[in-house]
Coordinates of C-alpha atoms and ligand atoms in Angstrom, one line a residue:
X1 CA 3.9 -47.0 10.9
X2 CA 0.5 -46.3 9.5
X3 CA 0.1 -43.7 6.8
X4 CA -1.3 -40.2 7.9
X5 CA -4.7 -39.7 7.4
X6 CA -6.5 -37.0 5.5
X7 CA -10.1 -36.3 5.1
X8 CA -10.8 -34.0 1.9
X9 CA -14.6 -32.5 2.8
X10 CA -16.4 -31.9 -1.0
X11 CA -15.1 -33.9 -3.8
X12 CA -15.4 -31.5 -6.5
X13 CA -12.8 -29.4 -8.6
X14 CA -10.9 -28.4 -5.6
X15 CA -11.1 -31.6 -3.4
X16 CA -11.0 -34.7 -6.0
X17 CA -7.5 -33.5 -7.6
X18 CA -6.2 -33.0 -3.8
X19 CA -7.4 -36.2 -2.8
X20 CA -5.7 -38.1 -5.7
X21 CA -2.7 -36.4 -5.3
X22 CA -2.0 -37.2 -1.8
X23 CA -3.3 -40.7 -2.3
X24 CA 0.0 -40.8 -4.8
X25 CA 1.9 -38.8 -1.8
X26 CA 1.0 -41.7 0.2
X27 CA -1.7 -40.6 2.7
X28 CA -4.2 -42.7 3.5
X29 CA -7.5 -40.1 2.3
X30 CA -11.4 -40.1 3.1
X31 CA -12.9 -38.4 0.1
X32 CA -16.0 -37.1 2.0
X33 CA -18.9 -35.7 0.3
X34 CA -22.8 -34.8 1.3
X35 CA -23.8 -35.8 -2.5
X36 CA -24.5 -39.3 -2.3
X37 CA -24.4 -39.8 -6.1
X38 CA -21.3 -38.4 -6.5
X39 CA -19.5 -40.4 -3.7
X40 CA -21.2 -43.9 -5.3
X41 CA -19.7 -42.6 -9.1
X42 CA -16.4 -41.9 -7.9
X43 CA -16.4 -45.5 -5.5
X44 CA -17.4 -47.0 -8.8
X45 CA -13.9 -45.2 -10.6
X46 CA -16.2 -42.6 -12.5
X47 CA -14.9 -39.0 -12.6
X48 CA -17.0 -35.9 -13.5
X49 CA -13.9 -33.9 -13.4
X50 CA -11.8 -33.2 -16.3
X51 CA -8.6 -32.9 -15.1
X52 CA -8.7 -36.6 -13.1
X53 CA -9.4 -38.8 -15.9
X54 CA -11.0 -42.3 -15.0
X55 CA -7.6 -44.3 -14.7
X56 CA -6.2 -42.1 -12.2
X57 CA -9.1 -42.9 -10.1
X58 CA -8.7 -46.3 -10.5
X59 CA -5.2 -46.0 -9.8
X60 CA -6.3 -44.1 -6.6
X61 CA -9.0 -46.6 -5.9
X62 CA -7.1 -49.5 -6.3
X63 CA -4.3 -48.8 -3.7
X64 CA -7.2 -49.2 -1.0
X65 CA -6.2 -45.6 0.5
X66 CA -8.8 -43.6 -1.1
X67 CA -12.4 -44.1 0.2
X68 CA -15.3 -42.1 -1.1
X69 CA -17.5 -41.1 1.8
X70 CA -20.8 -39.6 2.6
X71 CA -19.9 -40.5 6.3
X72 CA -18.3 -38.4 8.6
X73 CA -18.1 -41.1 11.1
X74 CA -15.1 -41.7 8.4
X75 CA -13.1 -39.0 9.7
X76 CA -12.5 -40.7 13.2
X77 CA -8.9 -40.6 13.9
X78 CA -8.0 -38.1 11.0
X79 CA -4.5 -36.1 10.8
X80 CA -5.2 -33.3 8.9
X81 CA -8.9 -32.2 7.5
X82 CA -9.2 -30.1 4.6
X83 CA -12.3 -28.2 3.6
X84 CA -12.6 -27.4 0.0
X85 CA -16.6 -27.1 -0.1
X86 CA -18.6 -24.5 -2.1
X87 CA -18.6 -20.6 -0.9
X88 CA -21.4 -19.4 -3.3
X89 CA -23.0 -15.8 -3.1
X90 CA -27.1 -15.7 -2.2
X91 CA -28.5 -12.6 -3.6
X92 CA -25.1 -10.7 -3.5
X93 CA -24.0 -11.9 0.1
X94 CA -21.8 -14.5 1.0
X95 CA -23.1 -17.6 1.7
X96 CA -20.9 -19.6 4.1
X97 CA -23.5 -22.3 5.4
X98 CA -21.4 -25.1 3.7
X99 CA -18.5 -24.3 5.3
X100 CA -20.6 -23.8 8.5
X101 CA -21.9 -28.2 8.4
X102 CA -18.5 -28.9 7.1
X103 CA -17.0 -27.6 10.2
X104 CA -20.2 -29.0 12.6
X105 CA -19.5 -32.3 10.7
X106 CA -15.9 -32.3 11.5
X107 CA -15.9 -30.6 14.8
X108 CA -16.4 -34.0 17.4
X109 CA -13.5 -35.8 15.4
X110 CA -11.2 -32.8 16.2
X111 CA -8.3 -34.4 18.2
X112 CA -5.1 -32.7 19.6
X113 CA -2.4 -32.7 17.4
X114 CA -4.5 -32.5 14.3
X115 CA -4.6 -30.1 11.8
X116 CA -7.9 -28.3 9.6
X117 CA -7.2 -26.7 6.5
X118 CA -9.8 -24.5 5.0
X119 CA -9.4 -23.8 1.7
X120 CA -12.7 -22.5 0.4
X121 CA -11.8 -19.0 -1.6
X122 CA -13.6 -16.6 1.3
X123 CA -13.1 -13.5 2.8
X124 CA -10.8 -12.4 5.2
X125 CA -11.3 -13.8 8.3
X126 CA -14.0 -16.9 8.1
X127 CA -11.0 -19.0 9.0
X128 CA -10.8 -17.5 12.7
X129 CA -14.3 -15.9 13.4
X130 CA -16.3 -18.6 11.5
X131 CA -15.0 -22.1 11.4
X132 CA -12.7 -21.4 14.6
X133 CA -15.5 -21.4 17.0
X134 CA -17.6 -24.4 15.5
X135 CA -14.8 -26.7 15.7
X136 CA -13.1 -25.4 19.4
X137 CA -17.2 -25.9 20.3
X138 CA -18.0 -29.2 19.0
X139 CA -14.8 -30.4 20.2
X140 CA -14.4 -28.8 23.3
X141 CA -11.0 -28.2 22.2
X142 CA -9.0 -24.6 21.2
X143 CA -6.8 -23.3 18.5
X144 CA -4.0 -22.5 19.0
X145 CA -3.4 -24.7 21.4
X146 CA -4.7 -27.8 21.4
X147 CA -5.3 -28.4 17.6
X148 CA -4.0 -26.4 14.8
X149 CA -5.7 -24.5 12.3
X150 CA -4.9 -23.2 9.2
X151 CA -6.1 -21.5 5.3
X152 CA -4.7 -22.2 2.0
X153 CA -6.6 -20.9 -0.9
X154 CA -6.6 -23.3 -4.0
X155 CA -5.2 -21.4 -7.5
X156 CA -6.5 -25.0 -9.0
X157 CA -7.3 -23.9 -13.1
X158 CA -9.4 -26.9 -14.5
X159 CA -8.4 -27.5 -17.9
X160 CA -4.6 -26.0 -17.7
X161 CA -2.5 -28.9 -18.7
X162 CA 1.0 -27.0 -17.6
X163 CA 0.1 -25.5 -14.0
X164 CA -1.5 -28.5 -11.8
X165 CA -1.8 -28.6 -8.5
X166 CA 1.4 -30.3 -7.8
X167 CA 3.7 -27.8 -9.6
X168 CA 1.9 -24.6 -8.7
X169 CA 3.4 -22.4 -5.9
X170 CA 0.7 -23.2 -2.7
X171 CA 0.3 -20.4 -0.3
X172 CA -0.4 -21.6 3.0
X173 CA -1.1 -19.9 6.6
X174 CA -1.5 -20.9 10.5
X175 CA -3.4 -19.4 13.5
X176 CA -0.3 -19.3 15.1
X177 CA 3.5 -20.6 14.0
X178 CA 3.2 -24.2 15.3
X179 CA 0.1 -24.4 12.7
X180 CA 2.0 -22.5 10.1
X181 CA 4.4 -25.3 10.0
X182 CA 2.2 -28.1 10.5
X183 CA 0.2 -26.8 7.5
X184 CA 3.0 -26.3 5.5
X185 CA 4.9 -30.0 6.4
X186 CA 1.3 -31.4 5.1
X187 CA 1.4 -29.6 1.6
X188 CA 5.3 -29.9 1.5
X189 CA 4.2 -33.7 0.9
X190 CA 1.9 -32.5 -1.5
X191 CA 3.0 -29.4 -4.2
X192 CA 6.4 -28.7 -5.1
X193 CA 6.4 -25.0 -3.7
X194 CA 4.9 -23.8 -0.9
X195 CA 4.8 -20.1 0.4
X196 CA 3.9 -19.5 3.7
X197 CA 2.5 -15.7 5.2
X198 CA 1.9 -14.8 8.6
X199 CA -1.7 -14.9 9.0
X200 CA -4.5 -16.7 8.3
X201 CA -6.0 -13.4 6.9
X202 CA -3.0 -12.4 4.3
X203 CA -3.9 -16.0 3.0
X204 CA -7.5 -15.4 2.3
X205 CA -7.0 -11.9 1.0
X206 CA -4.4 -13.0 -1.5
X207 CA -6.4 -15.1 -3.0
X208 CA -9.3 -12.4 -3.9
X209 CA -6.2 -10.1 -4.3
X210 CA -5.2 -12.7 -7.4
X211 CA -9.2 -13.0 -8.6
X212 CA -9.9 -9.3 -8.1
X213 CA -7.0 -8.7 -10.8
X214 CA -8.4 -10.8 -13.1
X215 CA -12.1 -9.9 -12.8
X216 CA -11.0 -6.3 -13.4
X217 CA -8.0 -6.8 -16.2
X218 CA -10.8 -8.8 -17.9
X219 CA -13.3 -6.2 -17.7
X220 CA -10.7 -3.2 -18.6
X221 CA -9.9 -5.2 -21.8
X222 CA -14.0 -6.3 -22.5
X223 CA -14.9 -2.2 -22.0
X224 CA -11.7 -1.6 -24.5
X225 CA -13.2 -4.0 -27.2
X226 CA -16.7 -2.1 -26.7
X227 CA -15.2 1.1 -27.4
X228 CA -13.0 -0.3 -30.4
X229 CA -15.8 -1.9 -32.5
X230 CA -17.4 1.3 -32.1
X231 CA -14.1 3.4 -33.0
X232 CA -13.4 1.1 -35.9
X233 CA -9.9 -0.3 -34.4
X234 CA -9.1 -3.7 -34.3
X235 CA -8.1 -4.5 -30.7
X236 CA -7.1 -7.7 -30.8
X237 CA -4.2 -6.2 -33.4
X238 CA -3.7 -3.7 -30.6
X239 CA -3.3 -6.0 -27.3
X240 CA -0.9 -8.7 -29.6
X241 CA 1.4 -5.1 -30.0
X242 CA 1.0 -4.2 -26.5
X243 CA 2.4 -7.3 -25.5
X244 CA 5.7 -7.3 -27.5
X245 CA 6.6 -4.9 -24.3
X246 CA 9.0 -6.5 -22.6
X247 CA 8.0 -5.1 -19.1
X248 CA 5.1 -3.4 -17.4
X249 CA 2.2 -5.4 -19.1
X250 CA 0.3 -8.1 -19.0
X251 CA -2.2 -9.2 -22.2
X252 CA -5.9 -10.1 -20.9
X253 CA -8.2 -10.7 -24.0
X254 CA -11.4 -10.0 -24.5
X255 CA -14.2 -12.2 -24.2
X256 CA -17.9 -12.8 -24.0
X257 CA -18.0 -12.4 -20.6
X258 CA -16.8 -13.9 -17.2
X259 CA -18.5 -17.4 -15.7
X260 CA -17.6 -20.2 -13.3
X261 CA -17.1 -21.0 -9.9
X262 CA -14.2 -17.9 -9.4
X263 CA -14.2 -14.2 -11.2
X264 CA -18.4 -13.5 -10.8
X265 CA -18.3 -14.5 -6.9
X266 CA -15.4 -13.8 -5.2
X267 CA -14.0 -10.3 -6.0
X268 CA -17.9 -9.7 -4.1
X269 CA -16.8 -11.6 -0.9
X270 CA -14.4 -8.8 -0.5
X271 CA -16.5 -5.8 -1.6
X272 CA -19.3 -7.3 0.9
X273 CA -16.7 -7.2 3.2
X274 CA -15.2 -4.0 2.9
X275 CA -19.3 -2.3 2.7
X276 CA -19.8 -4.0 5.9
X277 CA -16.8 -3.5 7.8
X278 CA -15.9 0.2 6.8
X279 CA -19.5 1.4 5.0
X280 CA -17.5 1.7 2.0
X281 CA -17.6 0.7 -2.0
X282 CA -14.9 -1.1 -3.6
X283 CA -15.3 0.8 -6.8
X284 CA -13.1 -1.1 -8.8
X285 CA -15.2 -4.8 -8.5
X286 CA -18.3 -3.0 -8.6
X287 CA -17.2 -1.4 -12.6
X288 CA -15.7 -4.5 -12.9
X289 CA -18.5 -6.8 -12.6
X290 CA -20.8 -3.6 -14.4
X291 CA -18.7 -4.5 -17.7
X292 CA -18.2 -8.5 -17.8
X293 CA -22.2 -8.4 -16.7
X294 CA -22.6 -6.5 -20.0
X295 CA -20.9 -8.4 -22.8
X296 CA -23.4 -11.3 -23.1
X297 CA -25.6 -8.7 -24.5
X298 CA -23.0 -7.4 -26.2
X299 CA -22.1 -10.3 -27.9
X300 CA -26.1 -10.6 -28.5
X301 CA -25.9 -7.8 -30.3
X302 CA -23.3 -7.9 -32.7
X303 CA -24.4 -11.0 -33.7
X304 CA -27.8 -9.7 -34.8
X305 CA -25.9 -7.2 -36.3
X306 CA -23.9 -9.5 -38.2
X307 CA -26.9 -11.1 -39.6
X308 CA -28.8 -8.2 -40.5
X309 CA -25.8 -7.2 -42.7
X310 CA -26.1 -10.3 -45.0
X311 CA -30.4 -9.9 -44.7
X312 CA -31.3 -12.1 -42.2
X313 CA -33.0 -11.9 -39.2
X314 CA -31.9 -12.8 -35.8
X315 CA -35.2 -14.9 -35.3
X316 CA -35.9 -17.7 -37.5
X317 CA -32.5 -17.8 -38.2
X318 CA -30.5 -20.8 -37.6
X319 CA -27.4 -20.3 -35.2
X320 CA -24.4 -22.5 -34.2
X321 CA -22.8 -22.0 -31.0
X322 CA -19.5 -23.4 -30.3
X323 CA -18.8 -24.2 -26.7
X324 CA -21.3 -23.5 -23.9
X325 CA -19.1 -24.2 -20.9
X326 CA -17.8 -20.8 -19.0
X327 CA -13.7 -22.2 -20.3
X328 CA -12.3 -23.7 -22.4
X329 CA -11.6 -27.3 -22.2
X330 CA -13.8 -28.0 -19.3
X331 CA -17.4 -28.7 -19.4
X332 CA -18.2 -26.2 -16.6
X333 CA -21.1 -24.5 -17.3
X334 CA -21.7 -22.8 -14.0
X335 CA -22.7 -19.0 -14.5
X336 CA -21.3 -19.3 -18.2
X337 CA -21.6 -16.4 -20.2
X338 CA -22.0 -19.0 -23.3
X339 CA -25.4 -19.6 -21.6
X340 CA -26.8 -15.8 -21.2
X341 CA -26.0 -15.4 -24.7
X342 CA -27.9 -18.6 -26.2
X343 CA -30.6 -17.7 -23.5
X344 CA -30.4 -14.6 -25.1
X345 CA -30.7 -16.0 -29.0
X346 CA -33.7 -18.1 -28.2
X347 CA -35.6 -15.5 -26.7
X348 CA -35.0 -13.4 -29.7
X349 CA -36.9 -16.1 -31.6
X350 CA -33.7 -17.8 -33.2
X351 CA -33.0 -21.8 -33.9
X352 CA -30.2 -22.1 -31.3
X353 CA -27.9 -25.3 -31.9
X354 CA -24.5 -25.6 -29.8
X355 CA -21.6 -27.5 -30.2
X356 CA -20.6 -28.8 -26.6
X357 CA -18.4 -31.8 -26.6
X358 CA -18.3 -31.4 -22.8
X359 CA -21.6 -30.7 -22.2
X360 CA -23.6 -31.7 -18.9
X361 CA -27.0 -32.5 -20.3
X362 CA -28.8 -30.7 -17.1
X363 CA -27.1 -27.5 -17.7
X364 CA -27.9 -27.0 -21.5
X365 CA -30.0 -24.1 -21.3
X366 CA -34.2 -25.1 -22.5
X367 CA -34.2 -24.6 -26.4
X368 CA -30.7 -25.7 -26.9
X369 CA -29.7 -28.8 -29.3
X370 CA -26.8 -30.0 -28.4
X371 CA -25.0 -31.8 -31.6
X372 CA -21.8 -32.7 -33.2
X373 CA -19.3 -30.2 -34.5
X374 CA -19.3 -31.1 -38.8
X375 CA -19.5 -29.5 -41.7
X376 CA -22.8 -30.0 -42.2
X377 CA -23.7 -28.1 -38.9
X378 CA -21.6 -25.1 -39.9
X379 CA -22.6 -25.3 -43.4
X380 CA -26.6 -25.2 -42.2
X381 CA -25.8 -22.7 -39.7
X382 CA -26.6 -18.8 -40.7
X383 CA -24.2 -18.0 -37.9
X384 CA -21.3 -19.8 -36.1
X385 CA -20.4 -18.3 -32.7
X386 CA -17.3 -18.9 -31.5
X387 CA -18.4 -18.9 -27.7
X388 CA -16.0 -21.1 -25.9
X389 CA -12.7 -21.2 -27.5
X390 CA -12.2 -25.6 -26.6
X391 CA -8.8 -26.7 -28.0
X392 CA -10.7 -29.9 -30.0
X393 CA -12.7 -27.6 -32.4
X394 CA -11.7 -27.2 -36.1
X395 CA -11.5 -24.0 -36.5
X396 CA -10.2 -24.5 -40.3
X397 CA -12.9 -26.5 -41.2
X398 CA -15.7 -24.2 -39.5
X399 CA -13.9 -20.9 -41.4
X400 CA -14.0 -22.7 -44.7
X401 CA -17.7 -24.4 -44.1
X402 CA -19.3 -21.1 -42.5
X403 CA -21.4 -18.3 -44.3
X404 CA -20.6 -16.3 -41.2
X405 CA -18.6 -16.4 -38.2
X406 CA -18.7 -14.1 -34.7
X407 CA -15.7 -15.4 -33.0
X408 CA -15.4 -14.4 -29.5
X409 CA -12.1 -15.3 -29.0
X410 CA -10.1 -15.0 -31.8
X411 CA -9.8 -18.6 -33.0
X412 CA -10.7 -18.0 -36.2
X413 CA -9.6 -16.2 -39.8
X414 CA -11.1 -15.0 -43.2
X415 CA -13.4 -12.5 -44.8
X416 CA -16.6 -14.0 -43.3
X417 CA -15.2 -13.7 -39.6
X418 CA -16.0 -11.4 -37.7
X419 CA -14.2 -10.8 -34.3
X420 CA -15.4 -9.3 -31.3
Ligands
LIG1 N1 -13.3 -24.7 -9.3 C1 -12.2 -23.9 -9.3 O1 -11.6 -23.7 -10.3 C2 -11.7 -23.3 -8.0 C3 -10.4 -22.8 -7.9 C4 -10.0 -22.2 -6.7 C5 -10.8 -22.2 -5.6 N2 -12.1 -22.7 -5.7 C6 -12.9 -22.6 -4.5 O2 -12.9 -23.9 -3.9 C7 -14.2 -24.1 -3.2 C8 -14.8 -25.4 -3.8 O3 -15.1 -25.2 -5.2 P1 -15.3 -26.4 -6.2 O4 -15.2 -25.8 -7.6 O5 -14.5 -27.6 -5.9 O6 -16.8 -26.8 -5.8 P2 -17.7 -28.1 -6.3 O7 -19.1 -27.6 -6.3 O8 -17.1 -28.6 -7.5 O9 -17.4 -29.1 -5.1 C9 -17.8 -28.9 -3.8 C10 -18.3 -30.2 -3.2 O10 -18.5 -30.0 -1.8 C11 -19.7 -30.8 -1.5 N3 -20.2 -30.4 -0.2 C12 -21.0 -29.3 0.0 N4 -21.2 -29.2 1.3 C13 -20.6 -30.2 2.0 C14 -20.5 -30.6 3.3 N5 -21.0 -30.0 4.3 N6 -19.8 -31.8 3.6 C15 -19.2 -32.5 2.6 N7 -19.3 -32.1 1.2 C16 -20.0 -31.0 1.0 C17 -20.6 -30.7 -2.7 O11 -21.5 -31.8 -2.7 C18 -19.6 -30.7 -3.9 O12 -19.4 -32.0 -4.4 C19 -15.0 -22.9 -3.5 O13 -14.8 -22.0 -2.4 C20 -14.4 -22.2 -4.7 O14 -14.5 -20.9 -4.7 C21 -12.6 -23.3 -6.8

């Protein structure tokens, strides 16, 4: 019998780990992708994503079940499809047109029996309203039905070396209960855990439920550190006391803002959602995003503070930034606060240098040097940021080497640190 096959649409943080892990499950996978370069990098075994290191995708390669595609003539004959392609916001409104040509590209290979997957983080309801239609009309088939359809919304966390796909509970949904437990049987091959809800919908909404969380605990803990600084009291002190509480509390720490792919965007899916469909705010996102928007400048500005205390000014001076990526660990520079604030520091007239061992040379903000982490560097440096907290940094060697550190995220010690 000839292994199922599964067509991953977009090859990027979402849909290269899925597509190497079911390769190892033993499905026979079309990696499909509209960027042309990236499907000939990854046919040639070269990975842009951390968390798939090059001999994974070798590994992958080599068992002749994983084909790169910009095709989707590939998909002829596929089992299950799933859609992991960008959901970006345009101006502060959704902006589903990828998942719109994934689903036009997919639609005429729809067959009965098979199953689509969307897993694009969206808001509740794209799954039936959006991408139902397009693939019942292309395919002249319907769902439920004749095909099944399903969301799952991907908790993937580039850079976590504990919680990977495979181990992390996978929440998983049908249009009706025969596509509940097709979907599930296909990610029961796939993750250890797999937690099925009733409706498409309760599957999108969870995930924006688990985002919205974050982007506000974030921001309740960023507005906290504001008001600290200014009160004198060291928070970071405060949140490692709160924690000691057995139950009722969760630590967030502060930071210099939110960035990526996740926190910025969709916590607004669902306040766009909720304007349009009942004319009202969701006050809590709309705070929320208020307060992480903020702390770039913040950051901005206790910096120049910093150096006006030992006489210098913030231009002309000479500043090293470590990390420029939105995480740690990862080179993901999409929407990173990191970037605001050395955008910020040059246009303030300062010599900005950053430390970025994972740094993708198109996204380095203009006016940016990119160089090596030494002593020299942080010896030269009138400032050291601590921006992006990456695991590879010596922090002991920056603390002894520096005249004066602003560390973001608590990495570092000593009576020229300073934290946020
Ligand atoms: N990155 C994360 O940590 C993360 C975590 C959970 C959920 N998500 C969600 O998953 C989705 C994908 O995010 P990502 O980070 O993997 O994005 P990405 O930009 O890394 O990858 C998406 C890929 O899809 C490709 N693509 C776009 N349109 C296409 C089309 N019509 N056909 C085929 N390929 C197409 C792009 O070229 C790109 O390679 C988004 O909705 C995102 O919000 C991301």
């Amino acid at each position: 019998m000839s292994a199922e096959k599964l067509v991953v649409i977009g090859q990027g943080y979402v849909g290269l780990p899925l597509a190497m892990r079911a390769v190892e499950a033993g499905l026979d996978v079309v990696g499909l992708d509209v960027d042309s370069d990236r499907v000939k990098r990854l046919a040639s075994g070269e990975s842009f994503v951390e968390d798939i290191p090059a001999d994974r995708l070798g590994r992958a390669l080599g068992t002749g079940r994983y084909r790169p595609s910009t095709e989707y003539a590939d998909a002829e004959g596929f089992d299950v499809c799933v859609i992991t392609v960008p959901t970006p916001l345009r101006d502060g409104t959704p902006d589903l047109s990828y998942v719109e040509q994934a689903g036009i590209g997919i639609g005429p290979h729809v067959r009965p029996g098979c199953a689509v997957v969307l897993e694009s983080t969206t808001y509740p309801g794209t799954t039936e309203e959006l991408l139902r239609p397009l693939l019942e009309s292309a395919s002249g088939l319907r769902s439920p039905g004749d095909f099944h359809l399903g969301y799952s919304p991907e908790r993937i966390d580039p850079g976590n070396p504990t919680w990977r796909l495979e181990n992390t509970p996978k929440v998983v949904s049908g249009v009706d209960p025969a596509a509940l437990a097709r979907v599930d049987e296909f990610y029961r091959r796939i993750v250890a855990r797999t937690v099925p809800v009733t409706s498409t919908r309760v599957a999108e909404l969870t995930k924006l439920i688990e985002n919205t969380f974050r982007q506000v605990n974030i921001a309740l803990i960023n507005e906290l550190t504001m008001l600290s600084h200014h009160l004198g009291i060291d928070v970071w002190q405060a949140i490692e006391a709160a924690e000691t509480k057995p139950f009722g509390f969760m630590p967030f720490r502060p930071g210099p803002g939110v960035g990526g792919h996740c926190l910025p965007i969709d916590p607004c899916y669902l306040s766009w959602q909720v304007k349009r469909r009942l004319g009202r705010q969701f006050r809590f996102i709309e705070l929320a995003n208020d307060v992480n928007h903020e702390m770039p400048e913040h950051v901005t500005h206790r910096i120049m503070a910093g150096l006006n205390r030992t006489g210098r000014a913030v231009s002309g001076a000479r500043l090293l930034l470590l990390g420029l990526a939105y995480k740690k660990n990862t080179g993901d520079m999409r929407d990173s606060p990191a970037v605001e604030v050395a955008r910020q520091l040059c246009d303030l007239g300062a010599e900005v240098r950053a430390a970025e061992p994972y740094a993708e040379p198109h996204h380095v903000p203009g006016g940016v040097l990119v160089v090596q982490l030494s002593e020299a560097e942080v010896a030269a440096a009138d400032a050291v940021i601590v921006v992006t907290d990456h695991d590879v940094f010596d922090y002991d060697m920056v603390t002894r080497c520096a005249r004066y550190v602003f560390d973001t995220r608590n990495r570092c010690s000593g009576p020229m640190v300073e934290r946020l």
